[in-house]
Coordinates of N, CA and C in Angstrom, one line a residue:
Chain A
A1 N -5.2 -14.8 -12.9 CA -5.9 -14.8 -11.8 C -5.5 -13.8 -10.8
Q2 N -6.6 -13.2 -10.0 CA -6.3 -12.2 -9.1 C -5.4 -12.8 -8.0
K3 N -4.4 -11.9 -7.5 CA -3.5 -12.5 -6.5 C -4.1 -12.3 -5.1
I4 N -4.8 -11.2 -5.2 CA -5.7 -10.9 -3.8 C -7.0 -10.5 -4.1
T5 N -7.8 -11.2 -3.5 CA -9.2 -11.1 -3.5 C -9.9 -10.7 -2.3
Q6 N -10.6 -9.3 -2.4 CA -11.4 -9.0 -1.3 C -12.8 -8.9 -1.8
T7 N -13.7 -9.8 -1.5 CA -15.2 -9.8 -2.1 C -16.1 -8.9 -1.5
Q8 N -15.8 -8.2 -0.6 CA -16.7 -7.3 0.1 C -16.4 -5.8 -0.1
P9 N -16.9 -5.2 -1.0 CA -16.7 -3.6 -1.5 C -17.1 -2.9 -0.2
G10 N -18.1 -3.3 0.6 CA -18.6 -2.4 1.7 C -19.0 -3.2 2.8
M11 N -18.7 -2.7 4.0 CA -19.2 -3.5 5.1 C -19.8 -2.5 6.1
F12 N -20.8 -2.8 6.9 CA -21.3 -2.0 8.0 C -21.4 -2.8 9.2
V13 N -20.9 -2.1 10.3 CA -20.8 -2.8 11.6 C -21.2 -1.7 12.6
Q14 N -21.9 -2.1 13.6 CA -22.3 -1.3 15.0 C -21.1 -1.2 15.8
E15 N -21.0 0.1 16.3 CA -19.9 0.3 17.4 C -19.9 -0.6 18.5
K16 N -18.8 -1.1 18.8 CA -18.5 -2.1 19.7 C -18.6 -3.5 19.4
E17 N -19.1 -3.7 18.1 CA -19.3 -5.1 17.6 C -17.9 -5.4 16.9
A18 N -17.7 -6.8 16.7 CA -16.6 -7.2 16.0 C -17.1 -7.4 14.5
V19 N -16.1 -7.2 13.6 CA -16.3 -7.2 12.2 C -15.0 -8.2 11.5
T20 N -15.4 -8.9 10.6 CA -14.4 -9.8 9.8 C -14.3 -9.1 8.3
L21 N -13.2 -8.9 7.8 CA -12.9 -8.5 6.4 C -12.2 -9.6 5.9
D22 N -12.8 -9.9 4.7 CA -12.4 -11.1 4.0 C -11.2 -10.8 3.1
C23 N -10.2 -11.8 3.0 CA -9.1 -11.7 2.0 C -8.6 -13.2 1.7
T24 N -8.7 -13.4 0.4 CA -8.2 -14.7 -0.1 C -6.8 -14.3 -1.1
Y25 N -6.0 -15.2 -1.2 CA -4.9 -14.9 -1.9 C -4.4 -16.0 -2.7
D26 N -3.7 -15.9 -3.8 CA -3.2 -16.9 -4.7 C -1.8 -16.8 -5.0
T27 N -1.1 -17.8 -4.6 CA 0.5 -17.7 -4.8 C 0.9 -19.2 -4.8
S28 N 2.0 -19.4 -5.7 CA 2.7 -20.7 -5.6 C 4.0 -20.7 -4.8
D29 N 4.3 -19.5 -4.3 CA 5.6 -19.4 -3.7 C 5.3 -19.8 -2.2
P30 N 6.3 -20.7 -1.6 CA 6.0 -21.1 -0.3 C 6.2 -20.0 0.8
S31 N 7.0 -19.1 0.4 CA 7.4 -18.0 1.2 C 6.7 -16.8 0.8
Y32 N 5.8 -16.2 1.8 CA 5.0 -15.0 1.4 C 4.7 -14.2 2.7
G33 N 4.3 -13.2 2.5 CA 3.8 -12.3 3.7 C 2.3 -11.6 3.4
L34 N 1.5 -11.5 4.3 CA 0.3 -10.9 4.1 C 0.1 -9.7 5.1
F35 N -0.3 -8.7 4.6 CA -0.5 -7.5 5.3 C -2.0 -6.9 5.2
W36 N -2.4 -6.0 6.2 CA -3.6 -5.3 6.2 C -3.1 -3.9 6.4
Y37 N -3.7 -3.0 5.6 CA -3.6 -1.6 5.8 C -5.0 -0.9 6.0
K38 N -5.0 0.1 6.5 CA -6.1 1.1 6.7 C -5.9 2.3 6.0
Q39 N -6.8 2.7 5.1 CA -6.8 4.0 4.5 C -8.1 4.9 4.8
P40 N -7.8 5.8 5.7 CA -8.8 6.8 6.0 C -9.1 7.8 4.8
S41 N -10.0 8.6 4.9 CA -10.4 9.5 3.7 C -9.3 10.5 3.4
S42 N -8.4 10.7 4.4 CA -7.2 11.6 4.2 C -6.2 11.0 3.3
G43 N -6.1 9.6 3.1 CA -5.4 9.1 2.0 C -4.2 8.2 2.5
E44 N -3.7 8.6 3.7 CA -2.5 7.8 4.1 C -2.8 6.3 4.4
M45 N -1.7 5.5 4.3 CA -1.9 4.0 4.3 C -1.3 3.7 5.6
I46 N -2.1 3.2 6.6 CA -1.7 2.7 7.9 C -1.6 1.3 8.2
F47 N -0.3 1.0 8.4 CA -0.2 -0.6 8.5 C -0.8 -1.0 9.8
L48 N -1.4 -2.3 9.7 CA -2.2 -2.8 10.8 C -1.6 -4.1 11.4
I49 N -1.3 -4.9 10.4 CA -1.0 -6.3 11.0 C -0.2 -7.0 9.7
Y50 N 0.6 -8.0 10.1 CA 1.4 -8.8 9.3 C 1.4 -10.2 9.6
Q51 N 1.1 -11.0 8.7 CA 1.4 -12.5 9.0 C 2.3 -13.0 7.9
G52 N 3.3 -13.8 8.3 CA 4.3 -14.4 7.5 C 3.8 -15.9 7.3
S53 N 4.1 -16.4 6.0 CA 3.4 -17.6 5.5 C 4.0 -18.7 6.4
Y54 N 5.2 -18.7 7.3 CA 5.8 -19.7 8.0 C 5.4 -19.4 9.5
D55 N 4.7 -18.4 9.7 CA 4.2 -18.0 11.2 C 3.2 -19.1 11.6
Q56 N 3.6 -19.7 12.8 CA 2.7 -20.7 13.3 C 1.3 -20.2 14.0
Q57 N 1.5 -19.1 14.5 CA 0.3 -18.5 15.3 C -0.3 -17.4 14.6
N58 N -1.5 -17.3 14.5 CA -2.2 -16.0 13.9 C -1.7 -14.8 14.6
A59 N -1.5 -13.7 13.8 CA -1.0 -12.4 14.2 C -2.0 -11.7 14.9
T60 N -1.6 -10.9 16.0 CA -2.6 -10.2 16.7 C -1.7 -8.7 17.1
E61 N -2.5 -7.8 17.0 CA -2.1 -6.3 17.3 C -3.2 -5.5 17.9
G62 N -3.3 -5.5 19.3 CA -4.4 -4.9 19.9 C -5.7 -5.5 19.5
R63 N -6.6 -4.6 18.9 CA -7.9 -5.1 18.5 C -8.0 -5.7 17.2
Y64 N -6.8 -5.8 16.5 CA -6.8 -6.4 15.2 C -6.2 -7.8 15.4
S65 N -6.8 -8.7 14.7 CA -6.2 -10.1 14.6 C -6.4 -10.7 13.0
L66 N -5.5 -11.3 12.8 CA -5.7 -12.0 11.3 C -5.8 -13.5 11.5
N67 N -7.0 -14.0 10.9 CA -7.4 -15.4 10.9 C -6.7 -15.9 9.7
F68 N -5.6 -16.5 9.9 CA -4.9 -17.2 8.8 C -5.2 -18.6 8.7
Q69 N -5.8 -19.0 7.5 CA -6.1 -20.2 7.1 C -5.3 -20.5 5.9
K70 N -4.2 -21.3 6.0 CA -3.2 -21.5 5.0 C -3.8 -22.4 3.9
A71 N -4.4 -23.4 4.4 CA -4.8 -24.4 3.5 C -5.9 -23.7 2.5
R72 N -6.7 -22.9 3.0 CA -7.9 -22.2 2.3 C -7.2 -20.9 1.7
K73 N -6.0 -20.5 2.0 CA -5.4 -19.3 1.3 C -6.3 -18.2 1.7
S74 N -6.6 -18.0 2.9 CA -7.4 -17.0 3.5 C -6.7 -16.3 4.5
A75 N -6.9 -15.0 4.6 CA -6.2 -14.2 5.7 C -7.1 -13.1 6.1
N76 N -8.2 -13.3 6.7 CA -9.2 -12.6 7.1 C -8.9 -11.7 8.3
L77 N -9.2 -10.3 8.1 CA -8.8 -9.4 9.3 C -10.0 -9.3 10.3
V78 N -9.9 -9.4 11.6 CA -11.0 -9.4 12.5 C -10.6 -8.0 13.4
I79 N -11.6 -7.1 13.5 CA -11.6 -6.1 14.3 C -12.5 -6.1 15.4
S80 N -12.0 -6.1 16.6 CA -12.9 -6.5 17.8 C -13.2 -5.0 18.4
A81 N -14.4 -4.9 19.0 CA -14.9 -3.9 19.5 C -14.9 -2.5 18.7
S82 N -15.4 -2.6 17.5 CA -15.4 -1.5 16.5 C -15.6 -0.1 17.1
Q83 N -14.9 0.7 16.6 CA -15.0 2.2 17.1 C -15.3 2.9 15.9
L84 N -15.7 4.2 16.0 CA -16.2 5.0 14.9 C -15.0 5.5 14.1
G85 N -13.9 5.5 14.7 CA -12.6 5.8 14.0 C -12.1 4.8 13.2
D86 N -12.9 3.6 13.2 CA -12.3 2.4 12.3 C -12.9 2.6 11.0
S87 N -13.8 3.5 10.8 CA -14.5 3.7 9.5 C -13.4 4.2 8.5
A88 N -13.1 3.5 7.5 CA -12.1 3.6 6.5 C -12.1 2.4 5.3
M89 N -11.3 2.7 4.5 CA -11.0 1.7 3.4 C -10.0 0.7 4.0
Y90 N -10.0 -0.7 3.8 CA -9.1 -1.6 4.5 C -8.5 -2.3 3.1
F91 N -7.2 -2.5 3.0 CA -6.6 -3.2 2.0 C -5.8 -4.5 2.6
C92 N -6.1 -5.6 1.8 CA -5.3 -6.7 2.1 C -4.0 -6.7 1.0
A93 N -2.8 -7.0 1.4 CA -1.8 -7.1 0.4 C -0.9 -8.2 0.7
M94 N -0.2 -8.7 -0.3 CA 0.7 -9.8 -0.3 C 2.1 -9.4 -0.8
R95 N 3.2 -9.9 -0.2 CA 4.3 -9.9 -0.7 C 4.9 -11.4 -1.0
E96 N 5.3 -11.7 -2.2 CA 5.7 -12.9 -2.4 C 7.1 -13.1 -2.4
G97 N 7.8 -14.4 -1.9 CA 9.2 -14.5 -1.8 C 9.6 -14.1 -0.5
R98 N 10.9 -14.0 -0.3 CA 11.5 -13.7 1.0 C 11.8 -12.4 1.1
G99 N 11.7 -11.6 0.0 CA 11.8 -10.1 0.0 C 13.1 -9.6 0.6
L100 N 14.3 -10.2 0.3 CA 15.3 -10.1 1.0 C 16.2 -8.8 0.1
T101 N 16.2 -8.9 -1.3 CA 16.8 -8.0 -1.9 C 16.0 -7.3 -3.0
G102 N 16.5 -6.1 -3.3 CA 16.1 -5.3 -4.3 C 14.4 -5.2 -4.4
G103 N 14.0 -5.7 -5.6 CA 12.6 -5.6 -5.8 C 11.7 -6.5 -4.9
G104 N 12.4 -7.2 -4.0 CA 11.6 -8.0 -3.0 C 10.7 -7.1 -2.1
N105 N 9.8 -7.5 -1.7 CA 8.9 -6.7 -0.8 C 7.8 -6.0 -1.8
K106 N 7.8 -6.3 -3.0 CA 6.7 -5.7 -3.7 C 5.4 -6.2 -3.2
L107 N 4.5 -5.2 -3.1 CA 3.2 -5.6 -2.5 C 2.2 -5.6 -3.7
T108 N 1.3 -6.6 -3.6 CA 0.1 -6.6 -4.5 C -1.1 -6.4 -3.6
F109 N -1.9 -5.4 -3.9 CA -2.9 -5.1 -3.3 C -4.5 -5.7 -3.7
G110 N -5.3 -5.8 -2.8 CA -6.7 -6.2 -3.2 C -7.3 -4.9 -3.4
T111 N -8.6 -5.2 -4.0 CA -9.4 -4.0 -4.3 C -10.1 -3.2 -3.0
G112 N -9.9 -3.7 -1.8 CA -10.3 -3.1 -0.7 C -11.7 -3.2 -0.1
T113 N -12.0 -3.1 1.1 CA -13.2 -3.1 1.6 C -13.5 -1.7 2.4
Q114 N -14.5 -1.1 2.0 CA -15.0 0.2 2.8 C -15.9 -0.3 3.9
L115 N -15.3 0.1 5.1 CA -15.9 -0.3 6.5 C -16.4 0.9 7.0
K116 N -17.9 0.8 7.3 CA -18.5 1.9 8.1 C -18.9 1.4 9.3
V117 N -18.5 2.1 10.5 CA -19.0 1.8 11.8 C -20.0 2.8 12.0
E118 N -21.1 2.2 12.6 CA -22.3 3.0 13.0 C -22.5 3.0 14.3
L119 N -23.3 4.1 14.7 CA -23.7 4.1 16.4 C -24.8 3.0 16.7
Chain B
G1 N 8.7 5.4 15.6 CA 8.5 4.5 14.6 C 9.0 5.3 13.2
A2 N 9.0 4.5 12.1 CA 9.5 4.9 10.8 C 8.5 5.9 10.2
V3 N 9.0 6.9 9.6 CA 8.2 8.2 9.2 C 8.8 8.3 7.8
V4 N 7.7 8.3 6.8 CA 8.0 8.7 5.3 C 7.3 9.8 5.1
S5 N 7.8 10.8 4.4 CA 7.1 12.1 4.1 C 7.1 12.2 2.6
Q6 N 6.0 12.9 2.2 CA 5.8 13.3 0.8 C 5.6 14.8 0.5
H7 N 6.2 15.2 -0.4 CA 6.0 16.6 -0.7 C 6.1 16.9 -2.3
P8 N 5.0 17.6 -2.9 CA 3.9 18.2 -1.9 C 2.6 17.3 -1.7
S9 N 1.9 17.6 -0.9 CA 0.6 16.9 -0.5 C -0.4 17.0 -1.7
R10 N -0.3 18.2 -2.3 CA -1.5 18.4 -3.4 C -0.8 19.4 -4.2
V11 N -1.1 19.1 -5.5 CA -0.5 20.0 -6.6 C -1.4 20.0 -7.8
I12 N -1.7 21.2 -8.3 CA -2.5 21.5 -9.5 C -1.5 22.0 -10.6
C13 N -1.6 21.5 -11.6 CA -0.6 22.0 -12.7 C -1.5 22.1 -14.0
K14 N -0.8 22.8 -15.0 CA -1.4 22.9 -16.4 C -0.9 21.8 -17.2
S15 N -1.7 21.3 -18.1 CA -1.3 20.2 -19.0 C 0.0 20.7 -19.7
G16 N 0.9 19.5 -19.9 CA 2.0 20.0 -20.6 C 3.2 20.2 -19.6
T17 N 3.1 20.6 -18.4 CA 4.1 20.8 -17.6 C 4.6 19.6 -16.8
S18 N 5.7 19.7 -16.2 CA 6.3 18.4 -15.4 C 6.1 18.8 -14.0
V19 N 5.8 17.8 -13.1 CA 5.8 17.8 -11.6 C 6.6 16.8 -11.0
K20 N 7.3 17.4 -10.0 CA 8.2 16.5 -9.2 C 7.6 16.3 -8.0
I21 N 7.5 15.0 -7.4 CA 7.1 14.7 -6.0 C 8.3 13.9 -5.4
E22 N 8.5 14.4 -4.0 CA 9.6 13.9 -3.3 C 9.1 12.9 -2.3
C23 N 9.8 11.8 -2.0 CA 9.4 11.0 -0.9 C 10.7 10.9 -0.1
R24 N 10.6 11.1 1.1 CA 11.7 11.1 2.1 C 11.5 10.1 3.2
S25 N 12.4 9.2 3.6 CA 12.4 8.5 4.9 C 13.1 9.3 5.9
L26 N 12.5 9.7 6.9 CA 12.8 10.7 7.9 C 13.8 10.2 9.0
D27 N 13.5 9.0 9.4 CA 14.3 8.5 10.5 C 14.8 7.1 10.3
F28 N 15.0 6.7 9.0 CA 15.9 5.5 8.7 C 16.1 5.5 7.2
Q29 N 17.0 4.7 6.9 CA 17.5 4.8 5.5 C 16.9 3.6 4.7
A30 N 16.5 3.9 3.5 CA 15.6 2.9 2.8 C 16.4 2.7 1.3
T31 N 17.0 1.7 1.0 CA 17.6 1.2 0.0 C 16.5 1.0 -1.1
T32 N 15.4 0.7 -0.9 CA 14.4 0.5 -1.7 C 13.1 1.2 -1.5
M33 N 12.6 2.0 -2.3 CA 11.2 2.7 -2.4 C 10.4 2.3 -3.4
F34 N 9.1 2.5 -3.2 CA 8.0 2.1 -4.2 C 7.2 3.3 -4.3
W35 N 6.9 3.3 -5.6 CA 5.9 4.3 -6.0 C 4.6 3.7 -6.6
Y36 N 3.4 4.1 -5.9 CA 2.1 3.5 -6.2 C 1.3 4.8 -7.0
R37 N 0.3 4.4 -7.5 CA -0.7 5.2 -8.3 C -2.1 4.5 -7.8
Q38 N -3.1 5.6 -7.4 CA -4.3 5.1 -6.9 C -5.4 6.2 -7.5
F39 N -6.3 5.5 -8.4 CA -7.4 6.3 -8.9 C -8.6 6.2 -7.8
P40 N -9.3 7.3 -7.9 CA -10.6 7.2 -6.9 C -11.2 6.0 -6.6
K41 N -11.4 5.6 -5.4 CA -12.1 4.3 -5.1 C -11.5 3.1 -5.8
Q42 N -10.3 3.3 -6.1 CA -9.7 1.9 -6.5 C -8.5 1.6 -5.6
S43 N -7.7 0.4 -6.0 CA -6.6 0.0 -5.3 C -5.4 0.7 -5.5
L44 N -4.4 0.3 -4.8 CA -3.0 0.9 -5.2 C -2.4 0.0 -6.3
M45 N -1.9 0.7 -7.2 CA -1.2 -0.1 -8.2 C 0.2 0.4 -8.3
L46 N 1.1 -0.7 -8.1 CA 2.5 -0.5 -8.1 C 3.1 0.1 -9.5
M47 N 3.6 1.2 -9.4 CA 4.3 1.8 -10.7 C 5.6 1.3 -10.9
A48 N 6.6 1.5 -9.9 CA 7.9 1.1 -10.1 C 8.6 1.0 -8.8
T49 N 9.6 0.3 -8.8 CA 10.6 0.1 -7.6 C 11.8 0.8 -7.8
S50 N 12.1 1.7 -6.7 CA 13.2 2.7 -6.8 C 14.3 2.1 -5.9
N51 N 15.5 1.9 -6.6 CA 16.5 1.2 -5.7 C 17.7 2.4 -5.8
E52 N 18.1 2.6 -4.6 CA 19.3 3.6 -4.4 C 20.5 3.4 -5.2
G53 N 20.9 4.2 -6.0 CA 22.0 4.2 -6.8 C 21.9 3.4 -7.9
S54 N 20.7 3.0 -8.3 CA 20.6 2.2 -9.7 C 19.3 2.6 -10.3
K55 N 19.1 2.1 -11.6 CA 17.9 2.5 -12.1 C 16.5 1.7 -11.5
A56 N 15.5 2.5 -11.7 CA 14.2 2.1 -11.2 C 13.7 0.9 -12.0
T57 N 13.0 -0.1 -11.4 CA 12.4 -1.1 -12.2 C 11.0 -0.8 -12.3
Y58 N 10.5 -0.8 -13.5 CA 9.1 -0.3 -13.8 C 8.2 -1.5 -13.9
E59 N 6.7 -1.4 -13.6 CA 5.8 -2.3 -13.8 C 5.4 -2.3 -15.2
Q60 N 5.0 -3.4 -15.7 CA 4.4 -3.6 -17.2 C 3.4 -2.5 -17.4
G61 N 3.6 -1.8 -18.5 CA 2.6 -0.7 -18.8 C 2.8 0.7 -18.2
V62 N 4.0 0.7 -17.6 CA 4.2 2.1 -17.0 C 5.3 2.7 -17.8
E63 N 5.2 3.9 -18.4 CA 6.1 4.5 -19.2 C 7.2 4.9 -18.4
K64 N 8.4 4.5 -18.5 CA 9.6 5.1 -17.8 C 9.9 6.4 -18.2
D65 N 9.7 6.9 -19.4 CA 10.2 8.2 -19.9 C 9.1 9.3 -19.4
K66 N 7.9 8.8 -19.2 CA 6.7 9.6 -18.6 C 6.9 9.7 -17.1
F67 N 7.2 8.9 -16.4 CA 7.3 8.9 -15.0 C 8.8 8.5 -14.6
L68 N 9.5 9.6 -14.5 CA 11.0 9.6 -14.1 C 11.2 9.4 -12.6
I69 N 12.2 8.3 -12.3 CA 12.2 8.0 -10.8 C 13.9 8.4 -10.6
N70 N 14.1 8.9 -9.5 CA 15.5 9.2 -9.2 C 15.5 8.9 -7.8
H71 N 16.6 7.9 -7.4 CA 16.8 7.6 -6.0 C 18.1 7.9 -5.6
A72 N 18.4 9.2 -5.3 CA 20.0 9.7 -5.4 C 20.6 9.3 -4.0
S73 N 19.6 9.2 -2.9 CA 20.3 9.0 -1.7 C 19.4 7.8 -0.9
L74 N 19.9 7.6 0.3 CA 19.3 6.5 1.1 C 18.0 7.0 1.8
T75 N 17.7 8.3 1.5 CA 16.5 8.8 2.2 C 15.6 9.6 1.4
L76 N 15.8 9.6 0.0 CA 15.1 10.4 -1.0 C 14.9 9.8 -2.2
S77 N 13.6 9.5 -2.8 CA 13.3 9.2 -4.0 C 12.4 10.3 -4.5
T78 N 12.6 10.5 -5.8 CA 11.8 11.5 -6.5 C 11.0 10.9 -7.8
L79 N 9.7 11.3 -7.9 CA 8.9 10.9 -9.0 C 8.5 12.1 -9.9
T80 N 9.0 12.2 -11.2 CA 8.7 13.3 -11.8 C 7.7 13.0 -12.9
V81 N 6.6 13.5 -13.0 CA 5.6 13.2 -14.1 C 5.8 14.2 -15.1
T82 N 6.4 13.7 -16.2 CA 6.9 14.7 -17.4 C 5.7 15.0 -18.3
S83 N 5.5 16.1 -18.8 CA 4.4 16.5 -19.7 C 3.2 16.1 -19.3
A84 N 2.8 16.4 -18.1 CA 1.5 15.8 -17.5 C 0.2 16.2 -18.3
H85 N -0.7 15.3 -18.3 CA -1.9 15.4 -18.8 C -3.1 15.1 -17.9
P86 N -4.2 15.6 -18.3 CA -5.3 15.1 -17.3 C -5.5 13.9 -16.9
E87 N -5.1 12.9 -17.8 CA -5.3 11.5 -17.5 C -4.3 11.1 -16.4
D88 N -3.4 11.8 -16.3 CA -2.3 11.6 -15.2 C -2.8 12.1 -13.9
S89 N -3.8 12.8 -13.8 CA -4.5 13.0 -12.4 C -4.7 11.9 -11.6
S90 N -4.3 11.9 -10.4 CA -4.2 10.6 -9.5 C -3.9 11.1 -8.2
F91 N -3.9 9.9 -7.4 CA -3.1 9.9 -6.1 C -1.9 9.1 -6.1
Y92 N -0.7 9.8 -5.7 CA 0.4 9.1 -6.0 C 0.9 8.7 -4.5
I93 N 1.3 7.6 -4.3 CA 1.9 7.4 -2.9 C 3.2 6.5 -2.9
C94 N 4.1 7.0 -2.0 CA 5.4 6.2 -2.0 C 5.4 5.4 -0.8
S95 N 6.3 4.3 -0.8 CA 6.6 3.7 0.5 C 8.1 3.3 0.4
A96 N 8.5 3.2 1.6 CA 9.9 2.9 1.8 C 10.0 1.6 2.6
R97 N 10.9 0.8 2.1 CA 11.0 -0.6 2.8 C 11.9 -0.4 4.0
G98 N 11.5 -1.2 5.1 CA 12.1 -1.0 6.3 C 13.3 -2.1 6.3
A99 N 13.7 -2.4 7.5 CA 14.8 -3.5 7.8 C 14.4 -4.8 7.5
K100 N 13.1 -5.2 7.9 CA 12.5 -6.6 7.7 C 11.5 -6.6 6.6
Y101 N 10.3 -6.8 7.0 CA 9.4 -6.9 6.0 C 8.5 -5.6 5.8
E102 N 8.7 -4.9 6.6 CA 7.6 -3.6 6.6 C 7.7 -2.7 5.4
Q103 N 6.7 -2.1 5.1 CA 6.7 -1.1 4.0 C 6.0 0.1 4.8
F104 N 6.5 1.2 4.9 CA 6.1 2.3 5.5 C 5.6 3.4 4.4
F105 N 4.4 3.8 4.5 CA 3.9 4.5 3.4 C 3.9 6.2 3.7
G106 N 4.1 6.8 2.7 CA 4.1 8.3 2.8 C 2.5 8.6 2.8
P107 N 2.2 10.0 3.1 CA 0.9 10.5 3.2 C 0.1 10.6 1.8
G108 N 1.0 10.7 0.6 CA 0.3 10.7 -0.7 C 0.4 12.0 -1.2
T109 N 0.4 12.1 -2.5 CA 0.3 13.5 -3.3 C -1.0 13.3 -4.2
R110 N -1.7 14.3 -4.0 CA -2.9 14.4 -5.0 C -2.6 15.4 -6.2
L111 N -2.4 14.5 -7.3 CA -2.1 15.5 -8.5 C -3.3 15.7 -9.4
T112 N -3.4 17.1 -9.6 CA -4.7 17.3 -10.6 C -3.9 18.2 -11.7
V113 N -4.3 17.6 -13.0 CA -3.7 18.3 -14.1 C -4.8 19.0 -14.9
L114 N -4.9 20.2 -15.1 CA -5.9 21.0 -15.7 C -5.9 20.8 -17.3

């Protein structure tokens, strides 16, 4: 089974609108972390936001927020007030386990969602 | 903030040659670094975990003799693609593990094998 599923290959949103990018995950480990990264056409991976499995509150970072629904195993990214510069590929990723030693912190990535912000 | 660099950013080589890619953590020490491979319009696939002072741990299906990884210091890991062939053409990205949960990614290296 896919560990990280992103069902939206592409999304379009108008400038200044909010957009939600979906991500569901599959793990039996009680300790895990969920990440969202942005990859513009230049290729670098830009960290956006992190949610730990034990975090009580949904993570927020500026215009980014993570809608964490543990029972549904979903970790959707919400981008508010979209900007043209938000156009990029967005990847959801998961780390299983506490990641304290060695190979811990291995990330499994979803297939990504290509976001296009339009005027 | 933590910065990871990769060198070179782009390389074109002839089939049969070997190519070395460097990954450096510039302002922090990284005991663990990761090497990923990304084909066009696809996701990142973890190739191997590089641990300072020990052998790398390769993911299933990744040939360790083909993709040599050396993590000789706390700030440098290298990936050498040996006897490269056109099917090895890809975008290679490294990341370095931070003090907590973070992974900081390098800008990537685009390899083209003719």
